[in-house]
Amino acid sequence: MKIICVGRNYVDHIEELKNDKPDEPILFIKPDTSIIQKKQPFFFPHFTNDIHYEVELLVRINKIGKHIQTKFAPKYYDEIGLGIDFTARSLQNELKSKSLPWEKAKSFDGSTLIGDWFSKKEFKNINNINFSLERNGSKVQIGNTNKMLWKIDELISYVSTFFTLKIGDVLFTGTPSGVGNIYKNDNLRGYLERKIAFSINIK
Ligand code: ZN
């Protein structure tokens, strides 16, 4: 399986990192080796102490597809989740400044947290889902899918024009504002509406 991530999909986050608003979704891929095993903590990688959390709404693909039209995209997923796209921020900035690919900063071992999955039937409207991240008990990120520049179904359509989607692939739909550093002994807890989607300790 692969993990397809969308960059800069929330205006408030684009502004906080002083990035330009893209004309089309920005895509990158994380390998399955980046996924943190269930119930495991996040361990700092050897190459940096500068790691940011980015909480993101997730969609799990349940049907193979290519060139999917937006109106048919709902047939390609039935579960919604929440995760963290851990990012080595200073390394990413360095790579960006040299116009180099981001993978070392975004796709390293342990850089992907995938929380619990919930049936999409549990949500009245896919384009109006509240989610949030707490760091040590205080809210640091609050998002709603209605603030996405490209909505879930549009993203699935766009992604599938470049990459064949396969069963089990996971789409990370971008992070809202409030990204920040993690530190040893932190606890990060994610909420999808009122449901706890994950809780992870930083080691
Ligand atoms: Zn991200």
CSV table of C-alpha atoms and ligand atoms in Angstrom, one decimal:
chain,number,residue,atom,x,y,z
A,1,MET,CA,0.0,0.0,0.0
A,2,LYS,CA,1.0,3.6,-0.4
A,3,ILE,CA,0.2,6.8,1.4
A,4,ILE,CA,-0.6,9.8,-0.7
A,5,CYS,CA,-0.3,13.1,1.0
A,6,VAL,CA,-1.7,16.5,0.0
A,7,GLY,CA,0.3,19.6,0.9
A,8,ARG,CA,-1.2,23.1,1.4
A,9,ASN,CA,-4.9,22.3,1.4
A,10,TYR,CA,-5.9,24.8,4.1
A,11,VAL,CA,-5.4,28.5,3.6
A,12,ASP,CA,-4.6,29.2,7.3
A,13,HIS,CA,-1.8,26.7,7.2
A,14,ILE,CA,-0.4,28.1,3.9
A,15,GLU,CA,-0.3,31.5,5.6
A,16,GLU,CA,1.5,30.3,8.7
A,17,LEU,CA,4.3,28.7,6.7
A,18,LYS,CA,4.4,31.7,4.4
A,19,ASN,CA,3.9,29.5,1.3
A,20,ASP,CA,2.2,30.4,-1.9
A,21,LYS,CA,-1.4,29.2,-2.5
A,22,PRO,CA,-1.0,26.4,-5.1
A,23,ASP,CA,-3.0,26.3,-8.4
A,24,GLU,CA,-3.3,22.6,-8.1
A,25,PRO,CA,-3.0,20.2,-5.1
A,26,ILE,CA,0.5,19.4,-4.1
A,27,LEU,CA,1.1,15.7,-3.8
A,28,PHE,CA,3.8,13.5,-2.3
A,29,ILE,CA,4.0,9.8,-1.3
A,30,LYS,CA,5.1,8.1,1.9
A,31,PRO,CA,6.1,4.4,1.8
A,32,ASP,CA,4.5,1.8,4.1
A,33,THR,CA,7.8,1.7,6.1
A,34,SER,CA,7.0,5.1,7.5
A,35,ILE,CA,3.9,3.8,9.4
A,36,ILE,CA,4.2,3.6,13.2
A,37,GLN,CA,3.1,0.2,14.4
A,38,LYS,CA,0.0,0.0,16.5
A,39,LYS,CA,0.4,1.2,20.1
A,40,GLN,CA,4.0,2.2,19.5
A,41,PRO,CA,5.4,5.6,20.5
A,42,PHE,CA,7.0,8.1,18.1
A,43,PHE,CA,10.8,7.8,18.4
A,44,PHE,CA,12.9,10.8,17.2
A,45,PRO,CA,14.9,9.9,14.2
A,46,HIS,CA,18.7,10.1,14.5
A,47,PHE,CA,19.1,13.0,12.1
A,48,THR,CA,17.1,15.8,13.8
A,49,ASN,CA,15.3,17.1,16.9
A,50,ASP,CA,13.2,19.5,14.8
A,51,ILE,CA,10.0,17.5,14.2
A,52,HIS,CA,6.5,19.0,13.7
A,53,TYR,CA,3.1,17.4,14.1
A,54,GLU,CA,0.6,17.9,11.3
A,55,VAL,CA,-2.8,16.4,12.1
A,56,GLU,CA,-4.8,15.3,9.0
A,57,LEU,CA,-8.0,13.7,8.1
A,58,LEU,CA,-7.5,10.4,6.4
A,59,VAL,CA,-9.5,8.4,3.8
A,60,ARG,CA,-8.9,4.7,3.2
A,61,ILE,CA,-9.3,3.5,-0.4
A,62,ASN,CA,-11.4,0.4,-0.8
A,63,LYS,CA,-11.5,-0.1,-4.5
A,64,ILE,CA,-8.9,0.0,-7.3
A,65,GLY,CA,-9.3,3.0,-9.6
A,66,LYS,CA,-7.7,5.3,-12.1
A,67,HIS,CA,-9.0,8.5,-13.7
A,68,ILE,CA,-11.9,8.6,-11.2
A,69,GLN,CA,-14.4,11.3,-11.8
A,70,THR,CA,-15.2,13.5,-8.7
A,71,LYS,CA,-18.9,12.4,-8.8
A,72,PHE,CA,-17.9,8.7,-8.5
A,73,ALA,CA,-15.2,9.2,-5.9
A,74,PRO,CA,-17.5,8.4,-2.9
A,75,LYS,CA,-17.6,4.8,-4.3
A,76,TYR,CA,-13.9,4.4,-3.6
A,77,TYR,CA,-13.9,4.8,0.2
A,78,ASP,CA,-16.0,4.0,3.1
A,79,GLU,CA,-13.8,4.7,6.1
A,80,ILE,CA,-12.5,8.0,7.6
A,81,GLY,CA,-9.6,8.3,10.0
A,82,LEU,CA,-7.2,10.8,11.5
A,83,GLY,CA,-3.4,10.7,11.5
A,84,ILE,CA,-0.2,12.7,11.8
A,85,ASP,CA,2.2,13.5,9.1
A,86,PHE,CA,5.4,14.0,11.2
A,87,THR,CA,7.7,16.4,9.4
A,88,ALA,CA,11.4,17.2,9.9
A,89,ARG,CA,10.7,20.9,9.4
A,90,SER,CA,14.1,22.4,9.2
A,91,LEU,CA,15.3,19.6,6.9
A,92,GLN,CA,12.2,20.1,4.8
A,93,ASN,CA,13.0,23.9,4.5
A,94,GLU,CA,16.5,23.2,3.6
A,95,LEU,CA,15.4,20.7,0.8
A,96,LYS,CA,12.8,23.2,-0.4
A,97,SER,CA,15.3,26.0,-0.6
A,98,LYS,CA,17.5,23.8,-2.8
A,99,SER,CA,14.5,22.7,-4.9
A,100,LEU,CA,15.1,19.1,-3.9
A,101,PRO,CA,12.5,16.4,-3.1
A,102,TRP,CA,11.0,16.3,0.4
A,103,GLU,CA,11.1,12.6,1.1
A,104,LYS,CA,13.9,12.6,3.7
A,105,ALA,CA,11.9,15.1,5.7
A,106,LYS,CA,8.4,13.6,5.3
A,107,SER,CA,8.8,9.9,4.6
A,108,PHE,CA,11.4,8.6,7.0
A,109,ASP,CA,10.7,5.5,9.2
A,110,GLY,CA,8.1,6.4,11.8
A,111,SER,CA,6.9,9.6,10.1
A,112,THR,CA,3.3,8.4,9.6
A,113,LEU,CA,0.7,7.8,12.3
A,114,ILE,CA,-2.6,6.3,11.2
A,115,GLY,CA,-5.3,6.2,13.9
A,116,ASP,CA,-8.5,4.2,14.2
A,117,TRP,CA,-10.9,4.0,11.3
A,118,PHE,CA,-14.5,5.0,11.4
A,119,SER,CA,-17.3,4.2,8.9
A,120,LYS,CA,-18.1,7.3,6.8
A,121,LYS,CA,-21.8,6.6,7.7
A,122,GLU,CA,-21.0,7.9,11.2
A,123,PHE,CA,-20.6,11.4,9.7
A,124,LYS,CA,-23.5,13.3,8.4
A,125,ASN,CA,-21.5,15.3,5.8
A,126,ILE,CA,-18.0,14.3,4.7
A,127,ASN,CA,-17.4,18.0,3.9
A,128,ASN,CA,-18.2,19.2,7.4
A,129,ILE,CA,-16.2,17.1,9.8
A,130,ASN,CA,-14.5,18.7,12.8
A,131,PHE,CA,-11.1,17.3,13.9
A,132,SER,CA,-8.5,18.5,16.4
A,133,LEU,CA,-5.2,17.6,18.0
A,134,GLU,CA,-4.3,18.0,21.7
A,135,ARG,CA,-0.7,18.2,22.8
A,136,ASN,CA,-0.4,17.4,26.5
A,137,GLY,CA,-4.1,18.1,27.0
A,138,SER,CA,-4.2,21.5,25.2
A,139,LYS,CA,-5.7,22.0,21.8
A,140,VAL,CA,-3.0,22.9,19.3
A,141,GLN,CA,-4.8,22.3,16.0
A,142,ILE,CA,-8.5,22.6,15.1
A,143,GLY,CA,-9.8,21.8,11.6
A,144,ASN,CA,-12.9,21.3,9.6
A,145,THR,CA,-13.1,19.6,6.2
A,146,ASN,CA,-15.2,22.5,5.0
A,147,LYS,CA,-12.1,24.6,5.0
A,148,MET,CA,-10.2,22.4,2.5
A,149,LEU,CA,-9.2,24.1,-0.7
A,150,TRP,CA,-9.8,20.8,-2.5
A,151,LYS,CA,-12.5,18.6,-1.0
A,152,ILE,CA,-12.0,14.8,-0.4
A,153,ASP,CA,-13.8,13.7,-3.6
A,154,GLU,CA,-11.9,16.3,-5.7
A,155,LEU,CA,-8.6,15.1,-4.2
A,156,ILE,CA,-9.4,11.4,-5.0
A,157,SER,CA,-10.2,12.4,-8.6
A,158,TYR,CA,-7.0,14.5,-9.0
A,159,VAL,CA,-4.7,11.9,-7.3
A,160,SER,CA,-6.1,9.1,-9.5
A,161,THR,CA,-5.1,10.9,-12.7
A,162,PHE,CA,-1.4,10.4,-11.6
A,163,PHE,CA,-1.5,7.3,-9.4
A,164,THR,CA,-3.6,4.2,-9.6
A,165,LEU,CA,-5.4,3.9,-6.3
A,166,LYS,CA,-5.4,0.5,-4.8
A,167,ILE,CA,-7.3,-1.1,-1.9
A,168,GLY,CA,-5.7,-0.1,1.4
A,169,ASP,CA,-4.1,3.0,0.1
A,170,VAL,CA,-4.4,5.9,2.5
A,171,LEU,CA,-5.0,9.6,1.6
A,172,PHE,CA,-3.7,12.3,3.9
A,173,THR,CA,-5.8,15.4,3.1
A,174,GLY,CA,-3.6,18.2,4.4
A,175,THR,CA,-3.2,20.0,7.7
A,176,PRO,CA,-4.9,23.1,9.1
A,177,SER,CA,-2.9,25.8,11.0
A,178,GLY,CA,-1.3,25.3,14.3
A,179,VAL,CA,1.6,23.0,13.4
A,180,GLY,CA,4.5,23.0,15.8
A,181,ASN,CA,7.3,21.1,17.4
A,182,ILE,CA,7.1,17.9,19.5
A,183,TYR,CA,9.3,17.2,22.5
A,184,LYS,CA,10.3,14.0,24.4
A,185,ASN,CA,7.6,12.9,26.8
A,186,ASP,CA,4.8,14.7,24.9
A,187,ASN,CA,1.4,13.0,24.4
A,188,LEU,CA,-0.5,13.8,21.2
A,189,ARG,CA,-4.2,12.9,21.1
A,190,GLY,CA,-6.4,13.3,18.0
A,191,TYR,CA,-10.2,13.7,17.9
A,192,LEU,CA,-12.6,13.2,15.0
A,193,GLU,CA,-15.7,15.0,16.1
A,194,ARG,CA,-15.9,13.7,19.7
A,195,LYS,CA,-14.3,10.4,19.1
A,196,ILE,CA,-10.7,9.7,20.1
A,197,ALA,CA,-8.9,8.6,16.9
A,198,PHE,CA,-5.4,8.1,18.4
A,199,SER,CA,-3.2,8.8,21.4
A,200,ILE,CA,0.6,8.6,21.0
A,201,ASN,CA,3.6,9.3,23.2
A,202,ILE,CA,6.8,10.9,22.0
A,203,LYS,CA,10.0,9.1,23.1
B,1,ZN,ZN,1.0,17.1,5.8
